[in-house]
Amino acid sequence: QVQLVQSGAEVKKPGASVNISCKTSGYTFNIYYMHWVRQAPGQGLEWMGMINPSGGSPTYAQMFQGRVTMTRDTSTNTVYMELSSLRSEDTAVYYCARPLNTLYSTASRDGMDVWGQGTTVIVSS
Amino acid sequence: EIVLTQSPGTLSLSPGERATLSCRASQSVSSSYLAWYQQKPGQAPRPLIYGASSRATGIPDRFSGSGSGTDFTLTISRLEPEDFAVYYCQHYGRAPEITFGPGTKVDIK
């Protein structure tokens, strides 16, 4: 079955960077975008960006531009999200999420169908 | 940027009751791009509804979605104990137009 398995929890100091992995299995890796979503403690969901695993080109939410980098490794079917210049407000659970439809689909409805288990990142001095 | 507003913030109901959750967009959106998710504490979100009204795989038919334009509704016809959770609507537009509402918590009265 389709699975997204994320790397483990991280504790970082302000100003550092964090790199989270999302290893995929059970589907054809390069025909689905991958999204990253985060959730601060007690707060709602926030979309960070997405990557096209086929061509590798990412699209980032404006608030993360310049601080986030999304990459992929097609040899291991893994996507990565690096967030730099960490501050306390970046303390959150970070999720990868795969859409319902492939990047070639013309379906009229879509959304985030399969989610990773989440990775907790704590930023503290 | 499309901003989604959800109401009420908290809905206190008893098992067996009907829940009606609202999601309002700051501008008209295609119903194709409106999704709903359920989230329980310590868990990842679970997709419920795509395209405003189509249930995701495995979602029971007590969950239904409706609406168009700027106003959308998620209805749970009869609340089961496992339905008490937080519900988010999402505009799943062409990136970067992907946003979530702030959520509605459905708790036990």
PDB file of C-alpha atoms in Angstrom:
ATOM      1  CA  GLN A   1       0.000   0.000   0.000  1.00  0.00           C
ATOM      2  CA  VAL A   2       0.992   3.629  -0.376  1.00  0.00           C
ATOM      3  CA  GLN A   3       3.201   4.794   2.483  1.00  0.00           C
ATOM      4  CA  LEU A   4       5.025   7.975   3.360  1.00  0.00           C
ATOM      5  CA  VAL A   5       7.533   7.493   6.177  1.00  0.00           C
ATOM      6  CA  GLN A   6       9.160  10.591   7.601  1.00  0.00           C
ATOM      7  CA  SER A   7      12.379  11.021   9.503  1.00  0.00           C
ATOM      8  CA  GLY A   8      12.463  11.390  13.257  1.00  0.00           C
ATOM      9  CA  ALA A   9      12.035  14.310  15.610  1.00  0.00           C
ATOM     10  CA  GLU A  10      14.600  17.102  15.650  1.00  0.00           C
ATOM     11  CA  VAL A  11      15.697  19.667  18.209  1.00  0.00           C
ATOM     12  CA  LYS A  12      17.475  22.673  16.746  1.00  0.00           C
ATOM     13  CA  LYS A  13      18.879  25.962  17.967  1.00  0.00           C
ATOM     14  CA  PRO A  14      17.691  29.274  16.534  1.00  0.00           C
ATOM     15  CA  GLY A  15      19.496  30.087  13.312  1.00  0.00           C
ATOM     16  CA  ALA A  16      20.156  26.459  12.432  1.00  0.00           C
ATOM     17  CA  SER A  17      18.673  24.445   9.577  1.00  0.00           C
ATOM     18  CA  VAL A  18      16.610  21.268   9.622  1.00  0.00           C
ATOM     19  CA  ASN A  19      16.296  18.680   6.865  1.00  0.00           C
ATOM     20  CA  ILE A  20      13.337  16.314   6.949  1.00  0.00           C
ATOM     21  CA  SER A  21      12.959  13.295   4.703  1.00  0.00           C
ATOM     22  CA  CYS A  22       9.817  11.601   3.420  1.00  0.00           C
ATOM     23  CA  LYS A  23      10.440   8.135   2.020  1.00  0.00           C
ATOM     24  CA  THR A  24       7.711   6.891  -0.277  1.00  0.00           C
ATOM     25  CA  SER A  25       6.634   3.402  -1.297  1.00  0.00           C
ATOM     26  CA  GLY A  26       3.736   1.608  -2.935  1.00  0.00           C
ATOM     27  CA  TYR A  27       3.265   3.897  -5.927  1.00  0.00           C
ATOM     28  CA  THR A  28       5.078   5.378  -8.920  1.00  0.00           C
ATOM     29  CA  PHE A  29       7.159   8.110  -7.343  1.00  0.00           C
ATOM     30  CA  ASN A  30       7.661  10.490 -10.232  1.00  0.00           C
ATOM     31  CA  ILE A  31       4.048  10.986 -11.296  1.00  0.00           C
ATOM     32  CA  TYR A  32       2.707  12.616  -8.135  1.00  0.00           C
ATOM     33  CA  TYR A  33       3.559  15.987  -6.675  1.00  0.00           C
ATOM     34  CA  MET A  34       4.533  16.023  -3.006  1.00  0.00           C
ATOM     35  CA  HIS A  35       3.370  18.724  -0.607  1.00  0.00           C
ATOM     36  CA  TRP A  36       4.741  19.867   2.719  1.00  0.00           C
ATOM     37  CA  VAL A  37       2.375  21.134   5.411  1.00  0.00           C
ATOM     38  CA  ARG A  38       3.192  22.216   8.943  1.00  0.00           C
ATOM     39  CA  GLN A  39       1.223  22.612  12.151  1.00  0.00           C
ATOM     40  CA  ALA A  40       2.436  24.656  15.097  1.00  0.00           C
ATOM     41  CA  PRO A  41       1.369  23.470  18.562  1.00  0.00           C
ATOM     42  CA  GLY A  42      -2.367  23.976  19.030  1.00  0.00           C
ATOM     43  CA  GLN A  43      -2.646  25.711  15.668  1.00  0.00           C
ATOM     44  CA  GLY A  44      -4.019  24.950  12.221  1.00  0.00           C
ATOM     45  CA  LEU A  45      -2.484  23.578   9.047  1.00  0.00           C
ATOM     46  CA  GLU A  46      -0.152  25.689   6.926  1.00  0.00           C
ATOM     47  CA  TRP A  47       0.879  24.813   3.372  1.00  0.00           C
ATOM     48  CA  MET A  48       4.625  25.292   2.778  1.00  0.00           C
ATOM     49  CA  GLY A  49       5.098  24.238  -0.796  1.00  0.00           C
ATOM     50  CA  MET A  50       5.288  21.350  -3.236  1.00  0.00           C
ATOM     51  CA  ILE A  51       7.722  19.616  -5.521  1.00  0.00           C
ATOM     52  CA  ASN A  52       7.346  17.871  -8.839  1.00  0.00           C
ATOM     53  CA  PRO A  53       9.352  14.652  -8.374  1.00  0.00           C
ATOM     54  CA  SER A  54       9.600  14.210 -12.123  1.00  0.00           C
ATOM     55  CA  GLY A  55      11.289  17.476 -12.998  1.00  0.00           C
ATOM     56  CA  GLY A  56      12.300  18.462  -9.507  1.00  0.00           C
ATOM     57  CA  SER A  57      10.917  22.000  -9.764  1.00  0.00           C
ATOM     58  CA  PRO A  58       9.386  23.234  -6.511  1.00  0.00           C
ATOM     59  CA  THR A  59       6.746  25.857  -5.742  1.00  0.00           C
ATOM     60  CA  TYR A  60       6.955  27.527  -2.365  1.00  0.00           C
ATOM     61  CA  ALA A  61       4.434  29.461  -0.320  1.00  0.00           C
ATOM     62  CA  GLN A  62       5.412  33.100  -0.251  1.00  0.00           C
ATOM     63  CA  MET A  63       6.014  33.198   3.490  1.00  0.00           C
ATOM     64  CA  PHE A  64       8.710  30.541   3.208  1.00  0.00           C
ATOM     65  CA  GLN A  65      10.443  31.866   0.083  1.00  0.00           C
ATOM     66  CA  GLY A  66      14.158  32.152   0.671  1.00  0.00           C
ATOM     67  CA  ARG A  67      14.158  29.833   3.694  1.00  0.00           C
ATOM     68  CA  VAL A  68      12.789  26.562   2.349  1.00  0.00           C
ATOM     69  CA  THR A  69      14.271  24.134  -0.140  1.00  0.00           C
ATOM     70  CA  MET A  70      12.468  21.037  -1.386  1.00  0.00           C
ATOM     71  CA  THR A  71      14.373  18.350  -3.247  1.00  0.00           C
ATOM     72  CA  ARG A  72      13.936  14.752  -4.269  1.00  0.00           C
ATOM     73  CA  ASP A  73      16.038  11.649  -4.832  1.00  0.00           C
ATOM     74  CA  THR A  74      14.558   9.446  -7.523  1.00  0.00           C
ATOM     75  CA  SER A  75      16.972   6.617  -6.721  1.00  0.00           C
ATOM     76  CA  THR A  76      15.430   6.179  -3.276  1.00  0.00           C
ATOM     77  CA  ASN A  77      11.942   7.613  -3.944  1.00  0.00           C
ATOM     78  CA  THR A  78      12.461  10.151  -1.190  1.00  0.00           C
ATOM     79  CA  VAL A  79      11.629  13.828  -0.944  1.00  0.00           C
ATOM     80  CA  TYR A  80      13.333  16.283   1.376  1.00  0.00           C
ATOM     81  CA  MET A  81      12.392  19.590   2.939  1.00  0.00           C
ATOM     82  CA  GLU A  82      15.059  21.858   4.375  1.00  0.00           C
ATOM     83  CA  LEU A  83      14.106  24.919   6.404  1.00  0.00           C
ATOM     84  CA  SER A  84      16.874  27.336   7.305  1.00  0.00           C
ATOM     85  CA  SER A  85      17.329  30.267   9.700  1.00  0.00           C
ATOM     86  CA  LEU A  86      15.094  28.547  12.205  1.00  0.00           C
ATOM     87  CA  ARG A  87      13.300  30.571  14.845  1.00  0.00           C
ATOM     88  CA  SER A  88      11.078  29.575  17.741  1.00  0.00           C
ATOM     89  CA  GLU A  89       7.973  30.127  15.616  1.00  0.00           C
ATOM     90  CA  ASP A  90       9.103  27.249  13.388  1.00  0.00           C
ATOM     91  CA  THR A  91       8.440  24.795  16.209  1.00  0.00           C
ATOM     92  CA  ALA A  92       5.822  22.549  14.633  1.00  0.00           C
ATOM     93  CA  VAL A  93       4.932  19.157  13.257  1.00  0.00           C
ATOM     94  CA  TYR A  94       5.891  18.921   9.594  1.00  0.00           C
ATOM     95  CA  TYR A  95       3.995  16.624   7.236  1.00  0.00           C
ATOM     96  CA  CYS A  96       4.570  15.444   3.701  1.00  0.00           C
ATOM     97  CA  ALA A  97       1.374  14.728   1.776  1.00  0.00           C
ATOM     98  CA  ARG A  98       0.715  13.169  -1.618  1.00  0.00           C
ATOM     99  CA  PRO A  99      -2.214  14.306  -3.753  1.00  0.00           C
ATOM    100  CA  LEU A 100      -5.099  12.134  -4.875  1.00  0.00           C
ATOM    101  CA  ASN A 101      -4.324  12.578  -8.586  1.00  0.00           C
ATOM    102  CA  THR A 102      -1.177  12.316 -10.651  1.00  0.00           C
ATOM    103  CA  LEU A 103       0.440  15.370 -12.163  1.00  0.00           C
ATOM    104  CA  TYR A 104      -0.924  14.306 -15.542  1.00  0.00           C
ATOM    105  CA  SER A 105      -4.513  14.005 -14.358  1.00  0.00           C
ATOM    106  CA  THR A 106      -7.301  16.147 -15.754  1.00  0.00           C
ATOM    107  CA  ALA A 107      -9.642  15.174 -12.933  1.00  0.00           C
ATOM    108  CA  SER A 108     -11.829  17.966 -11.712  1.00  0.00           C
ATOM    109  CA  ARG A 109     -11.231  17.422  -8.008  1.00  0.00           C
ATOM    110  CA  ASP A 110      -8.121  16.850  -5.986  1.00  0.00           C
ATOM    111  CA  GLY A 111      -6.656  17.147  -2.532  1.00  0.00           C
ATOM    112  CA  MET A 112      -4.055  15.664  -0.213  1.00  0.00           C
ATOM    113  CA  ASP A 113      -4.806  11.954  -0.105  1.00  0.00           C
ATOM    114  CA  VAL A 114      -1.913  10.271   1.719  1.00  0.00           C
ATOM    115  CA  TRP A 115      -0.001  11.829   4.605  1.00  0.00           C
ATOM    116  CA  GLY A 116       3.222  11.021   6.366  1.00  0.00           C
ATOM    117  CA  GLN A 117       3.170  10.446  10.107  1.00  0.00           C
ATOM    118  CA  GLY A 118       4.636  13.863  10.806  1.00  0.00           C
ATOM    119  CA  THR A 119       8.017  15.036  12.092  1.00  0.00           C
ATOM    120  CA  THR A 120       8.244  17.176  15.201  1.00  0.00           C
ATOM    121  CA  VAL A 121      10.754  20.003  15.042  1.00  0.00           C
ATOM    122  CA  ILE A 122      11.512  21.956  18.198  1.00  0.00           C
ATOM    123  CA  VAL A 123      13.494  25.162  17.924  1.00  0.00           C
ATOM    124  CA  SER A 124      14.896  26.219  21.268  1.00  0.00           C
ATOM    125  CA  SER A 125      18.040  27.769  22.618  1.00  0.00           C
TER     126      SER A 125
ATOM    127  CA  GLU B   1      -4.585  34.950  -1.777  1.00  0.00           C
ATOM    128  CA  ILE B   2      -7.812  33.146  -0.985  1.00  0.00           C
ATOM    129  CA  VAL B   3      -8.618  33.246   2.718  1.00  0.00           C
ATOM    130  CA  LEU B   4     -10.890  30.600   4.199  1.00  0.00           C
ATOM    131  CA  THR B   5     -12.972  31.277   7.300  1.00  0.00           C
ATOM    132  CA  GLN B   6     -14.593  28.453   9.238  1.00  0.00           C
ATOM    133  CA  SER B   7     -17.484  28.665  11.672  1.00  0.00           C
ATOM    134  CA  PRO B   8     -18.194  27.990  14.374  1.00  0.00           C
ATOM    135  CA  GLY B   9     -14.797  27.708  16.014  1.00  0.00           C
ATOM    136  CA  THR B  10     -16.132  25.020  18.330  1.00  0.00           C
ATOM    137  CA  LEU B  11     -19.279  22.951  18.013  1.00  0.00           C
ATOM    138  CA  SER B  12     -20.455  21.107  21.124  1.00  0.00           C
ATOM    139  CA  LEU B  13     -22.824  18.278  20.318  1.00  0.00           C
ATOM    140  CA  SER B  14     -23.909  14.877  21.581  1.00  0.00           C
ATOM    141  CA  PRO B  15     -23.472  11.543  19.779  1.00  0.00           C
ATOM    142  CA  GLY B  16     -26.342  10.997  17.377  1.00  0.00           C
ATOM    143  CA  GLU B  17     -26.811  14.692  16.681  1.00  0.00           C
ATOM    144  CA  ARG B  18     -26.302  16.400  13.341  1.00  0.00           C
ATOM    145  CA  ALA B  19     -23.234  18.591  12.812  1.00  0.00           C
ATOM    146  CA  THR B  20     -23.149  21.410  10.288  1.00  0.00           C
ATOM    147  CA  LEU B  21     -19.782  23.067   9.666  1.00  0.00           C
ATOM    148  CA  SER B  22     -19.287  26.128   7.492  1.00  0.00           C
ATOM    149  CA  CYS B  23     -16.374  27.222   5.322  1.00  0.00           C
ATOM    150  CA  ARG B  24     -16.443  30.624   3.624  1.00  0.00           C
ATOM    151  CA  ALA B  25     -13.941  31.793   0.996  1.00  0.00           C
ATOM    152  CA  SER B  26     -12.813  35.412   0.598  1.00  0.00           C
ATOM    153  CA  GLN B  27     -13.590  35.176  -3.110  1.00  0.00           C
ATOM    154  CA  SER B  28     -15.453  32.753  -5.320  1.00  0.00           C
ATOM    155  CA  VAL B  29     -13.626  29.461  -5.815  1.00  0.00           C
ATOM    156  CA  SER B  30     -14.269  26.476  -7.998  1.00  0.00           C
ATOM    157  CA  SER B  31     -16.020  23.754  -6.039  1.00  0.00           C
ATOM    158  CA  SER B  32     -13.541  21.359  -7.668  1.00  0.00           C
ATOM    159  CA  TYR B  33     -10.860  22.832  -5.459  1.00  0.00           C
ATOM    160  CA  LEU B  34     -12.598  22.616  -2.069  1.00  0.00           C
ATOM    161  CA  ALA B  35     -11.604  19.741   0.233  1.00  0.00           C
ATOM    162  CA  TRP B  36     -12.330  18.790   3.840  1.00  0.00           C
ATOM    163  CA  TYR B  37     -10.098  16.946   6.329  1.00  0.00           C
ATOM    164  CA  GLN B  38     -10.567  15.461   9.764  1.00  0.00           C
ATOM    165  CA  GLN B  39      -7.784  15.539  12.347  1.00  0.00           C
ATOM    166  CA  LYS B  40      -7.615  13.832  15.711  1.00  0.00           C
ATOM    167  CA  PRO B  41      -5.014  14.657  18.385  1.00  0.00           C
ATOM    168  CA  GLY B  42      -1.591  13.303  17.580  1.00  0.00           C
ATOM    169  CA  GLN B  43      -2.624  12.149  14.110  1.00  0.00           C
ATOM    170  CA  ALA B  44      -2.115  13.388  10.588  1.00  0.00           C
ATOM    171  CA  PRO B  45      -5.130  14.875   8.813  1.00  0.00           C
ATOM    172  CA  ARG B  46      -7.434  12.423   7.073  1.00  0.00           C
ATOM    173  CA  PRO B  47      -9.133  13.390   3.804  1.00  0.00           C
ATOM    174  CA  LEU B  48     -12.928  13.359   3.920  1.00  0.00           C
ATOM    175  CA  ILE B  49     -14.251  15.261   0.915  1.00  0.00           C
ATOM    176  CA  TYR B  50     -12.800  16.325  -2.440  1.00  0.00           C
ATOM    177  CA  GLY B  51     -14.388  18.643  -4.955  1.00  0.00           C
ATOM    178  CA  ALA B  52     -16.775  20.016  -2.321  1.00  0.00           C
ATOM    179  CA  SER B  53     -19.002  16.934  -2.338  1.00  0.00           C
ATOM    180  CA  SER B  54     -17.161  13.713  -3.257  1.00  0.00           C
ATOM    181  CA  ARG B  55     -16.288  11.460  -0.362  1.00  0.00           C
ATOM    182  CA  ALA B  56     -12.748  10.140  -0.160  1.00  0.00           C
ATOM    183  CA  THR B  57     -12.161   6.402  -0.193  1.00  0.00           C
ATOM    184  CA  GLY B  58     -13.532   4.666   2.880  1.00  0.00           C
ATOM    185  CA  ILE B  59     -15.415   7.655   4.259  1.00  0.00           C
ATOM    186  CA  PRO B  60     -18.849   6.695   5.620  1.00  0.00           C
ATOM    187  CA  ASP B  61     -21.919   8.221   4.023  1.00  0.00           C
ATOM    188  CA  ARG B  62     -22.883  10.106   7.177  1.00  0.00           C
ATOM    189  CA  PHE B  63     -20.313  12.656   5.953  1.00  0.00           C
ATOM    190  CA  SER B  64     -21.482  14.910   3.137  1.00  0.00           C
ATOM    191  CA  GLY B  65     -20.230  18.107   1.558  1.00  0.00           C
ATOM    192  CA  SER B  66     -22.044  20.787  -0.368  1.00  0.00           C
ATOM    193  CA  GLY B  67     -21.758  24.352  -1.547  1.00  0.00           C
ATOM    194  CA  SER B  68     -20.435  26.553  -4.292  1.00  0.00           C
ATOM    195  CA  GLY B  69     -18.951  29.972  -4.900  1.00  0.00           C
ATOM    196  CA  THR B  70     -17.882  31.266  -1.502  1.00  0.00           C
ATOM    197  CA  ASP B  71     -19.976  29.132   0.848  1.00  0.00           C
ATOM    198  CA  PHE B  72     -19.368  25.469   1.582  1.00  0.00           C
ATOM    199  CA  THR B  73     -20.730  23.083   4.194  1.00  0.00           C
ATOM    200  CA  LEU B  74     -19.633  19.807   5.737  1.00  0.00           C
ATOM    201  CA  THR B  75     -22.479  17.872   7.337  1.00  0.00           C
ATOM    202  CA  ILE B  76     -22.198  14.876   9.623  1.00  0.00           C
ATOM    203  CA  SER B  77     -25.693  13.423   9.711  1.00  0.00           C
ATOM    204  CA  ARG B  78     -25.416  11.516  12.998  1.00  0.00           C
ATOM    205  CA  LEU B  79     -22.316  11.942  15.104  1.00  0.00           C
ATOM    206  CA  GLU B  80     -20.509   8.790  16.117  1.00  0.00           C
ATOM    207  CA  PRO B  81     -18.053   8.805  19.044  1.00  0.00           C
ATOM    208  CA  GLU B  82     -15.108   8.645  16.621  1.00  0.00           C
ATOM    209  CA  ASP B  83     -16.255  11.812  14.807  1.00  0.00           C
ATOM    210  CA  PHE B  84     -15.260  14.161  17.603  1.00  0.00           C
ATOM    211  CA  ALA B  85     -12.242  15.887  16.091  1.00  0.00           C
ATOM    212  CA  VAL B  86     -11.084  19.049  14.325  1.00  0.00           C
ATOM    213  CA  TYR B  87     -12.237  19.629  10.756  1.00  0.00           C
ATOM    214  CA  TYR B  88     -10.394  21.759   8.207  1.00  0.00           C
ATOM    215  CA  CYS B  89     -11.511  22.995   4.829  1.00  0.00           C
ATOM    216  CA  GLN B  90      -8.904  23.567   2.161  1.00  0.00           C
ATOM    217  CA  HIS B  91      -8.693  25.415  -1.108  1.00  0.00           C
ATOM    218  CA  TYR B  92      -6.603  23.108  -3.272  1.00  0.00           C
ATOM    219  CA  GLY B  93      -6.038  25.449  -6.159  1.00  0.00           C
ATOM    220  CA  ARG B  94      -3.195  25.750  -8.602  1.00  0.00           C
ATOM    221  CA  ALA B  95      -0.049  26.202  -6.552  1.00  0.00           C
ATOM    222  CA  PRO B  96       0.677  28.429  -4.764  1.00  0.00           C
ATOM    223  CA  GLU B  97      -3.050  28.994  -4.204  1.00  0.00           C
ATOM    224  CA  ILE B  98      -3.347  26.284  -1.566  1.00  0.00           C
ATOM    225  CA  THR B  99      -4.749  27.376   1.781  1.00  0.00           C
ATOM    226  CA  PHE B 100      -6.451  25.874   4.815  1.00  0.00           C
ATOM    227  CA  GLY B 101      -9.191  27.269   6.985  1.00  0.00           C
ATOM    228  CA  PRO B 102      -8.515  27.680  10.715  1.00  0.00           C
ATOM    229  CA  GLY B 103     -10.565  24.626  11.629  1.00  0.00           C
ATOM    230  CA  THR B 104     -13.736  23.757  13.547  1.00  0.00           C
ATOM    231  CA  LYS B 105     -13.488  21.618  16.645  1.00  0.00           C
ATOM    232  CA  VAL B 106     -16.391  19.252  17.213  1.00  0.00           C
ATOM    233  CA  ASP B 107     -16.426  18.220  20.834  1.00  0.00           C
ATOM    234  CA  ILE B 108     -18.705  16.225  23.085  1.00  0.00           C
ATOM    235  CA  LYS B 109     -21.412  18.176  24.835  1.00  0.00           C
TER     236      LYS B 109
END
